[in-house]
Short mmCIF file of C-alpha atoms (C1' of nucleotides) in Angstrom, two decimals:
data_model
loop_
_atom_site.label_atom_id
_atom_site.label_comp_id
_atom_site.label_asym_id
_atom_site.label_seq_id
_atom_site.Cartn_x
_atom_site.Cartn_y
_atom_site.Cartn_z
CA MET A 1 -13.59 112.39 21.53
CA PRO A 2 -16.54 112.97 19.30
CA GLU A 3 -16.61 116.45 17.81
CA LEU A 4 -18.61 117.67 14.84
CA PRO A 5 -17.05 115.32 12.25
CA GLU A 6 -17.49 112.25 14.43
CA VAL A 7 -21.08 113.09 15.34
CA GLU A 8 -21.85 113.78 11.69
CA THR A 9 -20.35 110.41 10.79
CA VAL A 10 -22.62 108.73 13.33
CA ARG A 11 -25.60 110.68 12.00
CA ARG A 12 -24.97 109.61 8.43
CA VAL A 13 -24.85 105.94 9.31
CA LEU A 14 -27.91 106.10 11.54
CA SER A 15 -29.94 108.05 9.02
CA GLU A 16 -29.53 105.14 6.61
CA VAL A 17 -30.82 102.53 9.02
CA LEU A 18 -33.08 104.07 11.66
CA PRO A 19 -35.92 105.89 9.89
CA GLU A 20 -39.25 104.05 9.91
CA ARG A 21 -38.16 101.62 12.59
CA THR A 22 -40.22 101.49 15.76
CA ILE A 23 -38.70 101.41 19.23
CA SER A 24 -40.05 98.19 20.71
CA GLY A 25 -37.95 98.01 23.84
CA VAL A 26 -35.93 100.35 26.04
CA ARG A 27 -33.32 99.18 28.51
CA LEU A 28 -31.88 102.04 30.48
CA ARG A 29 -29.08 100.63 32.59
CA LYS A 30 -27.62 103.90 33.87
CA PRO A 31 -30.31 106.44 34.69
CA LYS A 32 -27.53 108.82 35.62
CA MET A 33 -26.92 109.35 31.92
CA LEU A 34 -30.26 111.13 31.62
CA LYS A 35 -30.21 114.89 31.60
CA GLY A 36 -32.82 116.19 34.00
CA GLN A 37 -35.44 113.51 33.46
CA ALA A 38 -36.93 110.59 35.35
CA SER A 39 -36.24 107.12 33.97
CA ALA A 40 -39.93 106.27 33.73
CA THR A 41 -40.73 109.38 31.70
CA PHE A 42 -37.85 108.69 29.38
CA ILE A 43 -38.69 105.04 28.82
CA LYS A 44 -42.40 105.69 28.39
CA GLY A 45 -41.70 108.43 25.89
CA LEU A 46 -39.56 106.17 23.73
CA ARG A 47 -41.37 102.87 23.76
CA GLY A 48 -43.65 102.31 20.79
CA ARG A 49 -42.46 105.44 18.95
CA ARG A 50 -41.42 105.47 15.34
CA ILE A 51 -38.13 107.04 14.30
CA ARG A 52 -38.54 109.71 11.64
CA ASN A 53 -35.06 110.98 10.95
CA VAL A 54 -31.66 111.57 12.47
CA GLY A 55 -30.24 115.07 12.67
CA ARG A 56 -27.26 116.82 14.15
CA ARG A 57 -26.63 120.26 15.62
CA ALA A 58 -23.09 120.99 16.80
CA LYS A 59 -22.08 117.89 18.77
CA PHE A 60 -25.67 116.89 19.50
CA LEU A 61 -27.25 113.98 17.74
CA ILE A 62 -30.99 114.19 17.44
CA ILE A 63 -33.09 111.14 16.73
CA ARG A 64 -36.49 112.54 15.82
CA LEU A 65 -39.65 110.66 16.67
CA ASP A 66 -43.19 111.71 15.86
CA ARG A 67 -43.51 114.64 18.27
CA SER A 68 -40.49 114.37 20.50
CA ALA A 69 -36.84 113.57 19.92
CA LEU A 70 -34.09 111.60 21.58
CA LEU A 71 -31.22 114.01 22.09
CA VAL A 72 -27.81 112.44 22.53
CA HIS A 73 -24.49 114.01 23.43
CA LEU A 74 -21.58 111.62 23.16
CA GLY A 75 -19.41 113.54 25.61
CA MET A 76 -15.85 112.31 25.59
CA SER A 77 -16.09 108.64 24.91
CA GLY A 78 -19.62 107.97 23.72
CA GLN A 79 -20.29 105.37 21.06
CA ILE A 80 -23.46 104.24 19.33
CA PHE A 81 -23.61 100.83 17.71
CA PHE A 82 -26.25 99.51 15.36
CA GLU A 83 -26.94 95.87 14.82
CA SER A 84 -29.39 94.15 12.50
CA PRO A 85 -29.49 90.85 10.62
CA ASP A 86 -28.22 92.71 7.55
CA SER A 87 -25.57 94.57 9.46
CA PRO A 88 -24.07 92.40 12.20
CA LEU A 89 -21.46 93.74 14.58
CA PRO A 90 -18.23 92.03 15.53
CA MET A 91 -18.92 89.33 18.13
CA GLU A 92 -17.44 91.07 21.13
CA ARG A 93 -19.75 94.04 20.64
CA VAL A 94 -22.99 92.12 20.45
CA ARG A 95 -23.05 91.44 24.14
CA PRO A 96 -23.47 94.71 26.02
CA ASP A 97 -20.72 95.33 28.55
CA ARG A 98 -20.67 97.39 31.73
CA HIS A 99 -20.28 100.59 29.72
CA THR A 100 -23.43 100.03 27.70
CA HIS A 101 -25.90 102.40 29.33
CA LEU A 102 -28.87 102.27 26.98
CA ILE A 103 -30.17 99.65 24.60
CA LEU A 104 -33.04 100.22 22.18
CA ASP A 105 -34.74 97.26 20.57
CA LEU A 106 -36.13 98.16 17.19
CA ASP A 107 -38.69 96.76 14.81
CA PRO A 108 -37.97 95.59 12.09
CA ALA A 109 -35.39 93.63 14.05
CA ALA A 110 -32.39 95.70 15.06
CA ARG A 111 -30.74 97.04 18.15
CA LEU A 112 -28.99 100.25 19.12
CA PHE A 113 -26.36 100.26 21.85
CA PHE A 114 -25.19 103.41 23.61
CA ARG A 115 -21.80 102.99 25.26
CA ASP A 116 -19.83 105.56 27.15
CA PRO A 117 -16.98 104.46 29.43
CA ARG A 118 -16.28 107.92 30.84
CA MET A 119 -19.94 108.80 31.20
CA PHE A 120 -19.61 112.40 30.07
CA GLY A 121 -22.37 111.85 27.55
CA ARG A 122 -26.07 112.52 28.12
CA PHE A 123 -29.46 111.43 26.79
CA ALA A 124 -32.72 113.31 26.97
CA LEU A 125 -36.14 113.02 25.49
CA ILE A 126 -37.14 116.51 24.45
CA ASP A 127 -39.99 118.21 22.64
CA GLN A 128 -39.70 120.65 19.77
CA GLU A 129 -39.73 123.66 22.06
CA GLU A 130 -36.88 122.35 24.18
CA GLU A 131 -34.94 121.53 21.06
CA ASN A 132 -35.38 125.06 19.77
CA ALA A 133 -34.36 126.56 23.10
CA LEU A 134 -31.23 124.44 23.29
CA PHE A 135 -30.13 125.10 19.75
CA ARG A 136 -30.84 128.81 19.96
CA ARG A 137 -28.09 129.09 22.50
CA LEU A 138 -25.52 127.67 20.10
CA GLY A 139 -23.54 129.62 17.55
CA PRO A 140 -23.66 128.88 13.83
CA GLU A 141 -22.76 125.54 12.32
CA PRO A 142 -19.21 125.99 11.07
CA LEU A 143 -20.10 124.22 7.83
CA GLY A 144 -23.34 126.12 7.37
CA ARG A 145 -24.15 129.33 5.50
CA LYS A 146 -24.46 131.49 8.58
CA PHE A 147 -20.84 130.96 9.52
CA THR A 148 -19.00 133.55 7.45
CA SER A 149 -15.67 135.23 8.00
CA ARG A 150 -17.65 138.38 8.68
CA SER A 151 -19.73 136.72 11.41
CA LEU A 152 -16.59 135.20 12.89
CA GLY A 153 -14.84 138.57 12.87
CA GLU A 154 -17.79 140.13 14.68
CA ALA A 155 -17.82 137.39 17.28
CA LEU A 156 -14.10 137.86 17.95
CA ARG A 157 -14.12 141.65 17.99
CA GLY A 158 -12.93 143.12 21.24
CA ARG A 159 -12.40 139.75 22.87
CA ARG A 160 -9.28 139.38 24.95
CA ALA A 161 -9.47 135.64 25.56
CA PRO A 162 -7.08 133.50 23.51
CA LEU A 163 -8.36 132.54 20.10
CA LYS A 164 -8.14 128.89 21.12
CA ALA A 165 -10.58 129.40 23.98
CA LEU A 166 -12.99 131.39 21.81
CA LEU A 167 -13.14 128.74 19.12
CA LEU A 168 -14.00 126.13 21.74
CA ASP A 169 -16.89 128.34 22.85
CA GLN A 170 -19.98 126.79 21.26
CA ARG A 171 -21.65 130.19 21.09
CA ILE A 172 -19.11 131.46 18.58
CA ALA A 173 -19.20 128.42 16.33
CA ALA A 174 -20.80 125.20 17.42
CA GLY A 175 -19.24 121.79 17.04
CA MET A 176 -15.50 122.10 17.38
CA GLY A 177 -13.52 120.59 20.21
CA ASN A 178 -9.89 120.46 21.10
CA ILE A 179 -8.65 118.43 18.15
CA TYR A 180 -10.24 120.42 15.37
CA VAL A 181 -9.47 123.81 16.87
CA ASP A 182 -5.78 122.94 17.11
CA GLU A 183 -5.75 121.54 13.59
CA SER A 184 -7.62 124.51 12.15
CA LEU A 185 -5.26 127.01 13.73
CA HIS A 186 -2.28 125.13 12.36
CA ARG A 187 -3.80 125.18 8.90
CA ALA A 188 -4.51 128.89 9.30
CA GLY A 189 -0.98 129.52 10.53
CA ILE A 190 -2.07 131.41 13.62
CA ASP A 191 -0.85 131.18 17.21
CA PRO A 192 -3.64 129.81 19.47
CA ARG A 193 -2.66 132.22 22.25
CA ILE A 194 -3.41 135.41 20.36
CA PRO A 195 -6.34 137.36 21.83
CA GLY A 196 -9.38 137.00 19.59
CA GLY A 197 -9.78 140.72 19.15
CA GLU A 198 -6.26 141.14 17.81
CA LEU A 199 -6.75 139.21 14.60
CA SER A 200 -6.47 141.18 11.40
CA GLU A 201 -9.26 140.85 8.87
CA ARG A 202 -6.98 138.68 6.78
CA MET A 203 -6.27 136.39 9.73
CA VAL A 204 -9.99 136.03 10.43
CA ARG A 205 -10.51 134.97 6.83
CA ARG A 206 -7.74 132.42 7.13
CA VAL A 207 -9.14 130.95 10.36
CA HIS A 208 -12.62 130.80 8.86
CA ALA A 209 -11.42 129.04 5.73
CA ALA A 210 -9.21 126.66 7.73
CA ILE A 211 -12.03 125.65 10.06
CA ARG A 212 -14.29 124.83 7.14
CA SER A 213 -11.72 122.89 5.17
CA VAL A 214 -10.47 120.92 8.18
CA LEU A 215 -14.00 119.98 9.25
CA ARG A 216 -15.11 119.11 5.73
CA GLU A 217 -12.09 116.90 5.26
CA ALA A 218 -12.61 115.23 8.62
CA VAL A 219 -16.26 114.49 7.85
CA HIS A 220 -15.19 113.05 4.53
CA LYS A 221 -12.74 110.77 6.33
CA GLY A 222 -15.29 109.57 8.84
CA GLY A 223 -13.81 111.52 11.76
CA SER A 224 -10.76 110.82 13.89
CA SER A 225 -10.37 107.51 15.71
CA LEU A 226 -7.65 108.43 18.16
CA SER A 227 -8.39 106.07 20.99
CA ASP A 228 -11.95 104.94 20.93
CA PHE A 229 -14.13 106.54 18.27
CA LEU A 230 -16.01 104.03 16.13
CA ASP A 231 -19.06 104.63 13.96
CA PRO A 232 -22.31 102.71 14.51
CA ARG A 233 -21.03 99.89 12.31
CA HIS A 234 -17.87 99.59 14.35
CA ARG A 235 -15.71 101.25 11.70
CA LYS A 236 -12.86 103.63 12.42
CA GLY A 237 -12.42 107.05 10.86
CA THR A 238 -9.13 107.96 9.24
CA PHE A 239 -8.61 111.65 9.95
CA GLN A 240 -6.24 110.78 12.83
CA LEU A 241 -3.72 109.89 10.09
CA THR A 242 -3.91 113.47 8.85
CA LEU A 243 -3.40 115.26 12.17
CA GLN A 244 -0.61 117.84 11.93
CA VAL A 245 -0.31 118.99 15.54
CA TYR A 246 -2.85 117.36 17.85
CA GLY A 247 -1.19 114.72 20.03
CA ARG A 248 2.17 115.35 18.34
CA GLU A 249 4.09 117.25 21.02
CA GLY A 250 7.83 117.27 20.28
CA LYS A 251 7.38 115.65 16.89
CA PRO A 252 8.33 117.53 13.74
CA CYS A 253 5.75 119.80 12.13
CA PRO A 254 4.78 118.14 8.84
CA ARG A 255 5.05 121.49 7.11
CA CYS A 256 8.33 122.89 8.42
CA GLY A 257 9.95 120.28 10.65
CA ALA A 258 10.03 122.39 13.82
CA PRO A 259 9.06 120.47 16.97
CA ILE A 260 5.40 120.83 17.87
CA ARG A 261 4.79 122.64 21.15
CA LYS A 262 2.19 121.81 23.73
CA SER A 263 1.00 123.83 26.68
CA VAL A 264 -2.21 124.81 28.37
CA VAL A 265 -4.17 127.60 26.68
CA GLY A 266 -7.64 128.47 27.92
CA GLN A 267 -7.56 125.51 30.33
CA ARG A 268 -6.98 123.07 27.49
CA GLY A 269 -4.00 121.13 26.25
CA THR A 270 -3.03 123.00 23.10
CA HIS A 271 -0.72 121.96 20.30
CA TRP A 272 0.89 124.25 17.75
CA CYS A 273 3.92 124.79 15.58
CA PRO A 274 5.99 127.74 16.80
CA GLU A 275 7.32 128.34 13.27
CA CYS A 276 4.19 128.01 11.15
CA GLN A 277 1.95 129.72 13.70
CA PRO A 278 3.62 133.02 14.55
CA LYS A 279 1.98 135.40 16.95
CA LYS A 280 2.45 138.52 14.92
CA ARG A 281 -0.61 140.43 13.81
CA SER A 282 -0.15 140.65 10.08
CA GLY A 283 0.98 136.99 9.95
"C1'" DC B 1 -14.68 134.99 32.87
"C1'" DT B 2 -12.56 131.32 35.46
"C1'" DC B 3 -12.63 127.32 37.95
"C1'" DG B 4 -14.07 122.80 39.87
"C1'" DG B 5 -16.61 118.68 39.32
"C1'" DC B 6 -18.28 114.99 36.79
"C1'" DC B 7 -16.08 109.95 35.21
"C1'" DT B 8 -12.95 105.99 33.74
"C1'" DG B 9 -9.02 104.26 31.42
"C1'" DC B 10 -4.69 104.82 30.35
"C1'" DT B 11 0.20 106.60 31.14
"C1'" DC B 12 3.83 107.76 34.07
"C1'" DG C 1 -1.03 104.95 42.83
"C1'" DA C 2 -1.26 109.47 41.32
"C1'" DG C 3 -2.39 112.40 37.55
"C1'" DC C 4 -4.07 113.50 33.26
"C1'" DA C 5 -7.44 113.75 29.35
"C1'" DG C 6 -11.73 116.18 27.93
"C1'" DG C 7 -17.11 118.82 26.98
"C1'" DC C 8 -20.11 121.08 29.49
"C1'" DC C 9 -22.38 123.17 33.32
"C1'" DG C 10 -23.04 125.46 37.50
"C1'" DA C 11 -20.87 128.11 41.12
"C1'" DG C 12 -17.99 131.87 42.45
#
DNA sequence: CTCGGCCTGCTC
DNA sequence: GAGCAGGCCGAG
């Protein structure tokens, strides 16, 4: 499940190999993966274009061409693989399978494969204006300068929804998903069910610091490869080895040994330690 | 704000 | 052979 650290990992690999290559061929095998765009428009807009750079905003990957950009959201199970004579992939990946929805042939010789078994991901060819409009609707990058404990406190003020749900809201901070919210709240020592507006200033500071340190660490470790995440060179991340609560229901909390709890909070499976993450306000 | 729908693969 | 997982969006 690619969240900010996984998408950033993909971006870093692609930004080493894609710039200055030209898209010589486009094979779109699942037009359904396009977001509000006809296949012909999409293919025409890509073919012959030169890749300038690869960016990221929240969980969006943005492959910038001369005037437009290929926007990619990896959804739940999206993968991007890169293959070139210098950087071959393992044999079984070279041949596209039924989950490979888009293939880009590049020049100098290389190929990009977009796979997504669950098909929650999306592609779109967008112009600068559309990019601006999309990104304007997102909250600050949690690792950027605009995300401060003050801005977080303001965003949470008066909110009655559980903190867990608010941190998944991309308008409050953009890029976290279920894994990293649960991990951040464990690091902060705060119960995910507490209404956002009930956090003390001190608790807001702890959540803010925890989010940043968890995400930074996860980026450093190449993301979490829980079930299917692989980077464009087919390498796994290692942050899954560091997870304290996510996917660990009933297992002992690494910090205190109490069994990790799981229930649904804000319509999402939520994991926390009942001892380390007390609900009380001063916490 | 809350809920269902989109999808497939994996677990019960 | 059903149900769950999950990000995001549109409907209620």
